[in-house]
């Protein structure tokens, strides 16, 4: 299978453009011709050791650009520039690596930059980056006109690649582990070092005869590279690491992570909440497997050995006698202690539970009883741990079969991923050289055979149990799988295998569906079709939840390699050995720690964008504060705005108490406040309902007529007048801020020399001067034609009528870039204004698809279902809703006596538009004086400024489509806005 990539995803383009716009004013690339020693080309010039990036922007220009980008992306504008370091925050699974790789090509296209270094924190991430470069190569060459580029991993044994990096005039991408050059950043000049000190340096910092007596680092430094740091919180998290990055001599540093510790000059932010709300990652559901305390067996768990104590002690958990019966409690023991006495004479510990030995050897901690029974630190005896893990395995298989049955005919491969902490639990190496299944492997095959043979899943997977599972583990010198840390040389081969097998695992014809891997190798897994994750620890999972779910958040792909954007499919199930509530709380704490998000705290101005009685004007901040005060008075929030338990919209019979003045806004208020409840973002996997189809509604004459009205397919074409385009573009260019000449910074500072080093803290002078005026102007028409695909005549008219052409000489590159942007935006707006739809004879949505979908089975979460009261009015017994506005609309349709029938339009009912498919919400029939047929889109606001721009544009196209087929269409917030 070959993965396909969508180049038009808006959020990824926003992240790429945020970085590109930070360099605005940098000379624009005109061609890929050879570099002149005298003048260079845009973005590049020559050095003694080869070709180097040439950034001409000064700090003031960077700061101005950063502030503009931040304001556009709803990020507080910076007061000062934090160096030439720029941060992009993107949630795990949203394509961070794709974004920074494409940013490389975009910076080359716009500004001619060619030298890039990607610094990674680990082998696992390095292998992921290399795989991404491999699978996106054809995609990027299609977008960027087959621009030549070379990529490689820095290898101290292949220094010729470093020389090529410096000399080449093609795009160069070096991938390097921070460990390759951080551990020996010299504290003094190498000329002052002894031979022994020089030998201890990494090869990158040593003089080398093969490099003409130079150090490899000097060739890198000469290129002024753009340094991209993947996961900077793990790369430059020490003073020495920061020094190592600085020694690369970066012209600028781009930092990409989901969890920045120091987001220098933050340009773009896609946090987990925004990613979730935009459906850019899978929804998370938790299947909890928890055992009750078993006080019937002699249970002992060794929590910790305290080898520093004298005498050495151990902390255990045992069942102590209590008035209400045995209770699990902690105890501290030393050699010679008897658990019978320690437990309050619990009879289950009466024989054989005297502590004979406590071993505190690091890595081998444990205790031994007088019967010879041994327990390792973290292990237990006599409990329900094995039963819990066994049930986790079965639950994972069961959840897998549910997804497999649902997605089998849609060409979507389902994968389940198990993480274990001991290889021997899955695979056993026998003395005769053969292998056999360990305990977990046996549990899996038993569960697979049981579930696959059940009536519900018979025929879903026609593979033998042994064909569908396998392990990915690091190997020792004998080729046998072993436990590992994830950081050894052997692990590199495992990470490489995982990445190499990525496409094979996505092939539906490949039987392998259940994957076992060591928990230390978790970071290496990144397959989009992982739908179930199960961590089988012998203790309750203490791993970070974000790390655990991060392996399965990416949106899946189908058999054609295309991303699937159906939110009903995109669900990640975590099979946990803890409760759904505990898992959610742990994940919430991590989000708050990593992102500074404070869940459940409602802002006083949160309701200011809700529309007033006229349906057009937002109520504003003052009215929002009054609603906020009422919610506090009525016990829904406290003084800090934190949402209290009383506010529980998912509870049956919940009704928000609010004054009559705001009663019409009740649904919108509930929707807005619900966004702040973290639990809404994680679902309980067991609370689901299969919808029941009512065939009688489908064959009803009113439904047949409704479907006949809305079923027609259309095609669109675009008309616009060139004179209108010229007028719009001229207006936009006239509104641009004044074009400024390129400035040169002149700074004077005193060098301070001390034992601590050399600093430049004393600044003596700072001036700016105008750069030498451009003598040869670039071909502006050729550039604008390439960017807009308009005729030279049209472009000449726009430039002449703009009255700004004189500013082209002041700063040619900035003028061309801004003019191209405004002309393109004017063209885009006119295309949407001029779009026309026409009915395609004989092409329509088949009603039979409704019945076929029902036969496949539609299962949804109970928390998002409205139970229909009047079953003769709609196709299913439940209606799925995404917001309180939708739930209230469904309820009103159900209860209104003038509504004859209604339907929530299915996901496949989509209208083609130039910016992607559009799926309208509702279709319904009313009868008062006459029968009327409607299609309506429901939103919490009809304010066009408040709706996302792309959403607005799709609604506009939807309006044109329904106009073309003669159906009454509109956007509403409630049913009372529809006249019938």
XYZ file of N, CA and C in Angstrom, residues 652-864:
639
model
N -30.343 12.575 32.578
C -31.751 12.610 32.153
C -32.547 13.624 32.973
N -33.327 14.423 32.289
C -34.172 15.391 32.975
C -33.473 16.682 33.359
N -32.188 16.846 32.972
C -31.487 18.091 33.315
C -32.169 19.290 32.655
N -32.351 20.354 33.424
C -32.945 21.576 32.891
C -32.208 22.760 33.501
N -31.611 23.591 32.684
C -30.840 24.741 33.160
C -31.771 25.817 33.701
N -31.555 26.200 34.934
C -32.329 27.290 35.530
C -31.698 28.612 35.120
N -32.457 29.404 34.388
C -31.971 30.695 33.900
C -33.152 31.639 33.809
N -32.925 32.929 33.935
C -34.021 33.898 33.923
C -34.715 33.924 32.569
N -35.967 34.401 32.556
C -36.750 34.459 31.318
C -36.043 35.260 30.240
N -35.281 36.253 30.668
C -34.582 37.118 29.710
C -33.674 36.315 28.788
N -33.103 35.223 29.325
C -32.147 34.433 28.545
C -32.677 33.036 28.203
N -33.971 32.816 28.404
C -34.513 31.469 28.200
C -34.365 30.991 26.757
N -34.454 31.918 25.784
C -34.293 31.513 24.378
C -32.868 31.064 24.073
N -31.926 31.428 24.935
C -30.523 31.079 24.715
C -30.111 29.831 25.491
N -31.070 29.186 26.148
C -30.739 28.093 27.062
C -29.879 27.019 26.389
N -30.282 26.566 25.217
C -29.535 25.498 24.532
C -28.124 25.948 24.178
N -28.014 27.174 23.701
C -26.692 27.695 23.319
C -25.804 27.879 24.544
N -26.389 28.280 25.681
C -25.625 28.438 26.921
C -25.093 27.079 27.380
N -25.957 26.063 27.322
C -25.538 24.703 27.727
C -24.410 24.212 26.821
N -24.540 24.442 25.510
C -23.505 24.013 24.569
C -22.164 24.658 24.885
N -22.183 25.971 25.109
C -20.937 26.705 25.360
C -20.296 26.227 26.654
N -21.088 26.093 27.720
C -20.543 25.663 29.009
C -20.034 24.223 28.941
N -20.696 23.389 28.137
C -20.307 21.969 28.044
C -18.915 21.792 27.441
N -18.472 22.766 26.664
C -17.142 22.678 26.066
C -16.041 22.635 27.120
N -16.355 23.091 28.320
C -15.353 23.185 29.378
C -15.328 21.947 30.272
N -16.151 20.939 29.966
C -16.186 19.719 30.773
C -15.286 18.683 30.129
N -14.204 18.324 30.801
C -13.219 17.418 30.212
C -13.791 16.034 29.951
N -14.667 15.547 30.842
C -15.184 14.186 30.690
C -15.933 14.002 29.382
N -16.417 15.089 28.776
C -17.127 14.972 27.502
C -16.196 14.514 26.381
N -14.895 14.548 26.650
C -13.945 14.263 25.595
C -13.450 12.824 25.625
N -13.833 12.064 26.659
C -13.485 10.649 26.736
C -14.766 9.860 26.962
N -14.964 8.824 26.200
C -16.222 8.067 26.278
C -15.997 6.710 26.932
N -17.033 6.238 27.622
C -17.022 4.893 28.201
C -17.406 3.914 27.087
N -16.495 2.996 26.772
C -16.684 2.114 25.607
C -17.917 1.233 25.718
N -18.385 0.977 26.948
C -19.496 0.040 27.097
C -20.862 0.704 26.984
N -20.919 2.021 27.097
C -22.212 2.704 27.078
C -22.574 3.084 25.650
N -22.953 2.068 24.868
C -23.292 2.274 23.455
C -24.638 1.633 23.164
N -25.253 2.089 22.075
C -26.576 1.593 21.700
C -26.594 1.345 20.199
N -27.145 0.215 19.784
C -27.340 -0.050 18.359
C -28.705 0.481 17.960
N -28.727 1.374 16.967
C -29.968 2.035 16.561
C -30.902 1.051 15.852
N -32.205 1.183 16.123
C -33.216 0.310 15.510
C -33.896 1.061 14.367
N -33.933 0.406 13.199
C -34.467 1.017 11.973
C -35.966 0.744 11.852
N -36.727 1.781 11.437
C -38.179 1.639 11.268
C -38.496 1.662 9.771
N -38.672 0.483 9.193
C -38.930 0.348 7.755
C -40.221 1.065 7.351
N -41.202 1.106 8.265
C -42.497 1.722 7.939
C -42.344 3.205 7.591
N -41.393 3.885 8.258
C -41.173 5.314 7.952
C -40.585 5.470 6.558
N -39.676 4.567 6.198
C -39.027 4.671 4.889
C -40.031 4.538 3.738
N -41.038 3.679 3.900
C -41.994 3.476 2.799
C -43.193 4.403 2.902
N -43.210 5.266 3.934
C -44.297 6.239 4.080
C -44.296 7.206 2.891
N -45.468 7.568 2.403
C -45.584 8.435 1.216
C -44.933 9.790 1.441
N -45.059 10.340 2.653
C -44.439 11.646 2.937
C -42.919 11.567 2.876
N -42.352 10.470 3.417
C -40.896 10.325 3.360
C -40.437 10.125 1.921
N -41.193 9.335 1.151
C -40.846 9.110 -0.246
C -40.796 10.439 -1.008
N -41.784 11.298 -0.756
C -41.831 12.589 -1.445
C -40.677 13.491 -0.980
N -40.392 13.496 0.332
C -39.265 14.282 0.846
C -37.970 13.843 0.180
N -37.769 12.531 0.129
C -36.530 12.025 -0.488
C -36.470 12.380 -1.969
N -37.565 12.284 -2.648
C -37.597 12.639 -4.075
C -37.218 14.097 -4.299
N -37.523 14.950 -3.323
C -37.190 16.370 -3.468
C -35.710 16.643 -3.217
N -35.124 15.939 -2.223
C -33.753 16.299 -1.823
C -32.680 15.401 -2.438
N -33.062 14.330 -3.135
C -32.108 13.297 -3.554
C -31.205 13.708 -4.713
N -31.527 14.781 -5.423
C -30.843 15.098 -6.679
C -29.393 15.533 -6.465
N -28.513 14.995 -7.313
C -27.097 15.376 -7.306
C -26.905 16.541 -8.262
N -25.863 17.342 -7.994
C -25.587 18.501 -8.837
C -24.106 18.556 -9.176
N -23.786 19.411 -10.150
C -22.387 19.753 -10.418
C -22.285 21.274 -10.414
N -21.105 21.788 -10.201
C -20.957 23.246 -10.119
C -19.954 23.753 -11.154
N -20.109 25.009 -11.503
C -19.107 25.708 -12.300
C -18.983 27.129 -11.763
N -17.889 27.766 -12.090
C -17.590 29.084 -11.509
C -17.570 30.140 -12.603
N -18.288 31.232 -12.367
C -18.274 32.389 -13.274
C -17.871 33.636 -12.493
N -16.980 34.412 -13.061
C -16.725 35.724 -12.467
C -16.247 36.683 -13.558
N -16.467 37.945 -13.322
C -16.115 38.983 -14.279
C -14.703 39.477 -13.978
N -13.860 39.523 -15.009
C -12.470 39.960 -14.815
C -12.408 41.362 -14.226
N -13.331 42.234 -14.646
C -13.316 43.606 -14.119
C -13.608 43.624 -12.620
N -14.489 42.691 -12.172
C -14.755 42.590 -10.730
C -13.506 42.120 -9.987
N -12.811 41.155 -10.616
C -11.576 40.666 -9.999
C -10.563 41.799 -9.866
N -10.401 42.572 -10.917
C -9.448 43.689 -10.882
C -9.832 44.667 -9.769
N -11.134 44.990 -9.683
C -11.592 45.948 -8.673
C -11.346 45.423 -7.256
N -11.673 44.129 -7.021
C -11.461 43.544 -5.693
C -9.978 43.508 -5.325
N -9.144 43.103 -6.291
C -7.711 43.001 -6.017
C -7.111 44.383 -5.768
N -7.533 45.367 -6.560
C -7.039 46.735 -6.380
C -7.384 47.245 -4.984
N -8.617 46.995 -4.557
C -9.042 47.448 -3.226
C -8.170 46.811 -2.140
N -7.904 45.525 -2.264
C -7.128 44.824 -1.234
C -5.684 45.318 -1.200
N -5.102 45.563 -2.384
C -3.707 46.046 -2.422
C -3.619 47.466 -1.871
N -4.622 48.275 -2.168
C -4.618 49.652 -1.624
C -4.655 49.650 -0.096
N -5.294 48.633 0.496
C -5.425 48.570 1.957
C -4.175 48.020 2.645
N -3.173 47.577 1.870
C -1.956 47.050 2.477
C -1.211 48.140 3.241
N -0.516 47.769 4.323
C 0.317 48.769 5.014
C 1.460 49.218 4.110
N 2.078 50.344 4.449
C 3.162 50.900 3.634
C 4.315 49.902 3.540
N 4.893 49.770 2.335
C 6.040 48.900 2.120
C 7.287 49.630 2.605
N 8.064 48.970 3.455
C 9.253 49.610 4.026
C 10.513 49.077 3.383
N 11.533 49.968 3.290
C 12.819 49.556 2.740
C 13.515 48.614 3.701
N 14.369 47.748 3.159
C 15.151 46.836 3.998
C 16.141 47.645 4.821
N 16.201 47.349 6.114
C 17.105 48.045 7.023
C 18.291 47.152 7.369
N 19.392 47.787 7.712
C 20.578 47.075 8.185
C 20.812 47.481 9.630
N 20.940 46.516 10.516
C 21.205 46.764 11.929
C 22.696 46.969 12.162
N 23.028 47.971 12.942
C 24.416 48.202 13.335
C 24.452 48.201 14.853
N 25.129 47.240 15.428
C 25.195 47.142 16.883
C 26.641 47.135 17.332
N 26.878 47.787 18.467
C 28.218 47.834 19.037
C 28.129 47.370 20.480
N 28.952 46.392 20.843
C 28.908 45.853 22.193
C 30.319 45.613 22.692
N 30.477 45.735 24.000
C 31.780 45.507 24.620
C 31.889 44.042 25.030
N 33.031 43.439 24.707
C 33.255 42.057 25.107
C 33.741 42.019 26.548
N 33.016 41.252 27.363
C 33.447 41.077 28.746
C 34.125 39.730 28.890
N 35.399 39.739 29.341
C 36.172 38.495 29.451
C 36.425 38.203 30.914
N 35.992 37.028 31.331
C 36.185 36.626 32.723
C 36.377 35.126 32.769
N 36.580 34.584 33.986
C 36.735 33.138 34.120
C 35.464 32.405 33.708
N 34.340 33.133 33.764
C 33.066 32.508 33.399
C 32.893 32.405 31.893
N 33.724 33.136 31.157
C 33.607 33.109 29.699
C 33.568 34.505 29.116
N 33.134 34.586 27.854
C 33.062 35.861 27.136
C 31.597 36.224 26.939
N 31.222 37.448 27.340
C 29.838 37.863 27.151
C 29.786 39.193 26.423
N 28.588 39.524 25.932
C 28.379 40.799 25.221
C 27.204 41.534 25.845
N 27.171 41.567 27.164
C 26.040 42.182 27.848
C 26.064 43.699 27.774
N 27.235 44.304 27.552
C 27.345 45.767 27.527
C 27.166 46.272 26.103
N 25.972 46.813 25.798
C 25.689 47.328 24.457
C 25.985 48.817 24.404
N 26.900 49.236 23.510
C 27.356 50.612 23.451
C 26.608 51.459 22.433
N 26.117 50.838 21.362
C 25.469 51.624 20.310
C 24.570 50.722 19.480
N 23.479 51.286 18.981
C 22.574 50.540 18.107
C 21.963 51.512 17.116
N 22.229 51.284 15.825
C 21.703 52.148 14.776
C 21.173 51.303 13.640
N 20.363 51.904 12.791
C 19.907 51.234 11.571
C 20.219 52.120 10.375
N 20.425 51.475 9.240
C 20.669 52.207 8.000
C 19.923 51.521 6.875
N 19.550 52.305 5.862
C 18.875 51.725 4.702
C 19.856 50.888 3.895
N 19.389 49.762 3.417
C 20.214 48.931 2.540
C 20.374 49.620 1.191
N 21.403 49.204 0.441
C 21.611 49.772 -0.895
C 20.398 49.492 -1.761
N 19.859 50.527 -2.433
C 18.673 50.306 -3.281
C 18.923 49.209 -4.307
N 17.870 48.467 -4.613
C 17.977 47.386 -5.591
C 18.239 47.979 -6.970
N 19.278 47.485 -7.616
C 19.646 48.025 -8.926
C 18.928 47.317 -10.064
N 18.745 45.995 -9.926
C 18.068 45.234 -10.972
C 16.782 44.670 -10.374
N 15.636 45.140 -10.889
C 14.351 44.700 -10.353
C 13.963 43.344 -10.929
N 13.395 42.458 -10.093
C 12.946 41.151 -10.611
C 11.732 41.311 -11.523
N 11.430 40.279 -12.292
C 10.285 40.288 -13.210
C 9.012 40.051 -12.403
N 8.347 41.126 -12.021
C 7.177 41.025 -11.140
C 6.016 40.326 -11.828
N 5.846 40.531 -13.120
C 4.727 39.902 -13.824
C 4.911 38.387 -13.917
N 6.147 37.962 -14.182
C 6.406 36.519 -14.243
C 6.128 35.882 -12.885
N 6.542 36.562 -11.825
C 6.313 36.026 -10.479
C 4.817 35.945 -10.170
N 4.070 37.025 -10.435
C 2.642 37.037 -10.126
C 1.873 36.047 -10.994
N 2.310 35.864 -12.248
C 1.666 34.857 -13.097
C 1.831 33.461 -12.518
N 3.046 33.175 -12.022
C 3.320 31.857 -11.440
C 2.459 31.630 -10.196
N 2.244 32.668 -9.395
C 1.519 32.534 -8.130
C 0.002 32.536 -8.318
N -0.509 33.256 -9.326
C -1.966 33.424 -9.459
C -2.563 32.779 -10.694
N -1.706 32.468 -11.724
C -2.157 31.889 -12.994
C -3.112 32.819 -13.744
N -2.994 34.132 -13.536
C -3.774 35.121 -14.282
C -2.956 35.623 -15.469
N -3.629 36.263 -16.433
C -2.931 36.777 -17.618
C -2.121 38.013 -17.262
N -1.092 38.276 -18.062
C -0.252 39.457 -17.827
C -1.088 40.736 -17.938
N -2.054 40.747 -18.866
C -2.879 41.940 -19.056
C -3.661 42.262 -17.775
N -4.269 41.221 -17.185
C -5.048 41.438 -15.952
C -4.148 41.924 -14.830
N -2.976 41.332 -14.721
C -2.052 41.719 -13.652
C -1.557 43.155 -13.832
N -1.291 43.530 -15.054
C -0.862 44.915 -15.323
C -1.948 45.895 -14.891
N -3.220 45.595 -15.218
C -4.331 46.472 -14.841
C -4.433 46.603 -13.315
N -4.262 45.491 -12.618
C -4.340 45.530 -11.149
C -3.237 46.395 -10.575
N -2.005 46.197 -11.049
C -0.877 46.949 -10.517
C -0.997 48.443 -10.815
N -1.431 48.761 -12.034
C -1.560 50.187 -12.407
C -2.626 50.876 -11.565
N -3.770 50.237 -11.428
C -4.884 50.865 -10.724
C -4.707 50.866 -9.208
N -3.786 50.040 -8.694
C -3.572 50.014 -7.241
C -2.917 51.294 -6.740
N -2.176 51.979 -7.615
C -1.492 53.205 -7.202
C -0.317 52.947 -6.280
N 0.109 51.681 -6.154
C 1.179 51.343 -5.203
C 2.444 50.863 -5.901
N 2.476 50.924 -7.232
C 3.578 50.316 -7.968
C 4.927 50.955 -7.637
N 4.905 52.236 -7.240
C 6.162 52.908 -6.901
C 6.859 52.225 -5.727
N 6.058 51.586 -4.845
C 6.640 50.929 -3.666
C 7.352 49.634 -4.032
N 7.136 49.151 -5.253
C 7.824 47.959 -5.725
C 9.339 48.170 -5.678
N 9.793 49.397 -5.996
C 11.232 49.682 -5.994
C 11.794 49.754 -4.577
N 10.953 50.082 -3.610
C 11.415 50.241 -2.222
C 11.850 48.891 -1.644
N 11.012 47.879 -1.856
C 11.313 46.530 -1.358
C 10.620 45.533 -2.282
N 11.274 45.181 -3.401
C 10.618 44.365 -4.439
C 10.035 43.056 -3.907
N 10.820 42.329 -3.073
C 10.364 41.020 -2.612
C 9.109 41.124 -1.751
N 9.103 42.089 -0.844
C 7.940 42.231 0.033
C 6.708 42.652 -0.768
N 6.894 43.562 -1.713
C 5.766 44.019 -2.520
C 5.173 42.864 -3.333
N 6.029 42.063 -3.970
C 5.537 40.957 -4.796
C 4.784 39.934 -3.954
N 5.335 39.600 -2.784
C 4.699 38.592 -1.941
C 3.322 39.054 -1.475
N 3.232 40.302 -1.023
C 1.956 40.814 -0.518
C 0.942 40.977 -1.646
N 1.401 41.465 -2.810
C 0.493 41.636 -3.947
C -0.055 40.276 -4.389
N 0.805 39.248 -4.468
C 0.359 37.918 -4.870
C -0.670 37.368 -3.882
N -0.429 37.605 -2.604
C -1.361 37.101 -1.577
C -2.735 37.751 -1.711
N -2.773 39.072 -1.890
C -4.057 39.784 -1.950
C -4.810 39.481 -3.245
N -4.085 39.332 -4.360
C -4.741 38.983 -5.630
C -5.347 37.583 -5.522
N -4.613 36.632 -4.917
C -5.115 35.257 -4.753
C -6.358 35.232 -3.871
N -6.355 36.042 -2.817
C -7.519 36.074 -1.925
C -8.737 36.673 -2.632
N -8.509 37.703 -3.426
C -9.610 38.308 -4.177
C -10.196 37.310 -5.166
N -9.322 36.546 -5.822
C -9.757 35.532 -6.781
C -10.581 34.448 -6.083
N -10.120 34.010 -4.908
C -10.817 32.964 -4.161
C -12.217 33.422 -3.761
N -12.334 34.642 -3.254
C -13.637 35.169 -2.839
C -14.610 35.247 -4.016
N -14.119 35.691 -5.163
C -14.991 35.840 -6.332
C -15.431 34.479 -6.871
N -14.541 33.496 -6.782
C -14.903 32.150 -7.246
C -16.101 31.621 -6.460
N -16.089 31.828 -5.136
C -17.195 31.344 -4.316
C -18.462 32.159 -4.561
N -18.283 33.480 -4.768
C -19.448 34.322 -5.052
C -20.077 33.940 -6.390
N -19.247 33.488 -7.332
C -19.748 33.205 -8.674
C -20.058 31.750 -8.933
N -20.092 30.936 -7.880
C -20.323 29.505 -8.089
C -21.800 29.243 -8.422
N -22.036 28.371 -9.385
C -23.391 28.021 -9.809
C -23.529 26.500 -9.848
N -24.672 26.004 -9.359
C -24.941 24.565 -9.368
C -26.051 24.252 -10.374
N -25.960 23.066 -10.972
C -27.027 22.619 -11.860
C -27.292 21.126 -11.618
N -28.557 20.749 -11.727
C -28.963 19.374 -11.485
C -28.390 18.471 -12.580
N -27.874 17.302 -12.183
C -27.354 16.320 -13.137
C -28.451 15.292 -13.402
N -29.003 15.255 -14.603
C -30.110 14.327 -14.905
C -29.730 12.877 -14.612
N -30.616 12.184 -13.905
C -30.438 10.756 -13.650
C -29.452 10.413 -12.544
N -28.844 11.419 -11.920
C -27.868 11.156 -10.852
C -28.449 11.615 -9.518
N -28.581 10.691 -8.565
C -29.176 11.053 -7.276
C -28.726 10.075 -6.195
N -28.999 10.438 -4.930
C -28.694 9.561 -3.798
C -29.769 8.474 -3.715
N -29.328 7.219 -3.656
C -30.251 6.096 -3.613
C -30.810 5.914 -2.199
N -32.155 5.799 -2.098
C -32.782 5.567 -0.799
C -32.370 4.213 -0.214
N -32.014 3.273 -1.092
C -31.652 1.928 -0.620
C -30.416 1.953 0.278
N -29.594 3.018 0.156
C -28.413 3.137 1.006
C -28.793 3.233 2.481
N -29.954 3.816 2.752
C -30.423 3.935 4.134
C -30.636 2.562 4.753
N -31.303 1.700 4.000
C -31.604 0.364 4.503
C -30.334 -0.474 4.616
N -29.447 -0.315 3.646
C -28.200 -1.064 3.666
C -27.356 -0.684 4.886
N -27.326 0.630 5.198
C -26.587 1.104 6.367
C -27.177 0.528 7.655
N -28.515 0.447 7.705
C -29.178 -0.104 8.889
C -28.853 -1.579 9.054
N -28.772 -2.313 7.944
C -28.455 -3.741 8.009
C -27.046 -3.976 8.543
N -26.110 -3.071 8.192
C -24.737 -3.191 8.693
C -24.665 -2.949 10.191
N -25.652 -2.222 10.716
C -25.677 -1.925 12.146
C -25.026 -0.592 12.462
N -25.762 0.307 13.089
C -25.237 1.619 13.483
C -25.203 1.665 15.003
N -23.995 1.717 15.564
C -23.819 1.750 17.018
C -23.219 3.083 17.421
N -23.854 3.753 18.391
C -23.419 5.079 18.822
C -23.380 5.145 20.352
N -22.712 6.179 20.888
C -22.626 6.371 22.331
C -23.946 6.898 22.882
N -24.387 6.293 23.994
C -25.641 6.716 24.617
C -25.617 8.184 25.022
N -24.452 8.664 25.431
C -24.355 10.042 25.906
C -24.633 11.053 24.805
N -24.587 10.628 23.536
C -24.837 11.523 22.418
C -26.073 11.120 21.624
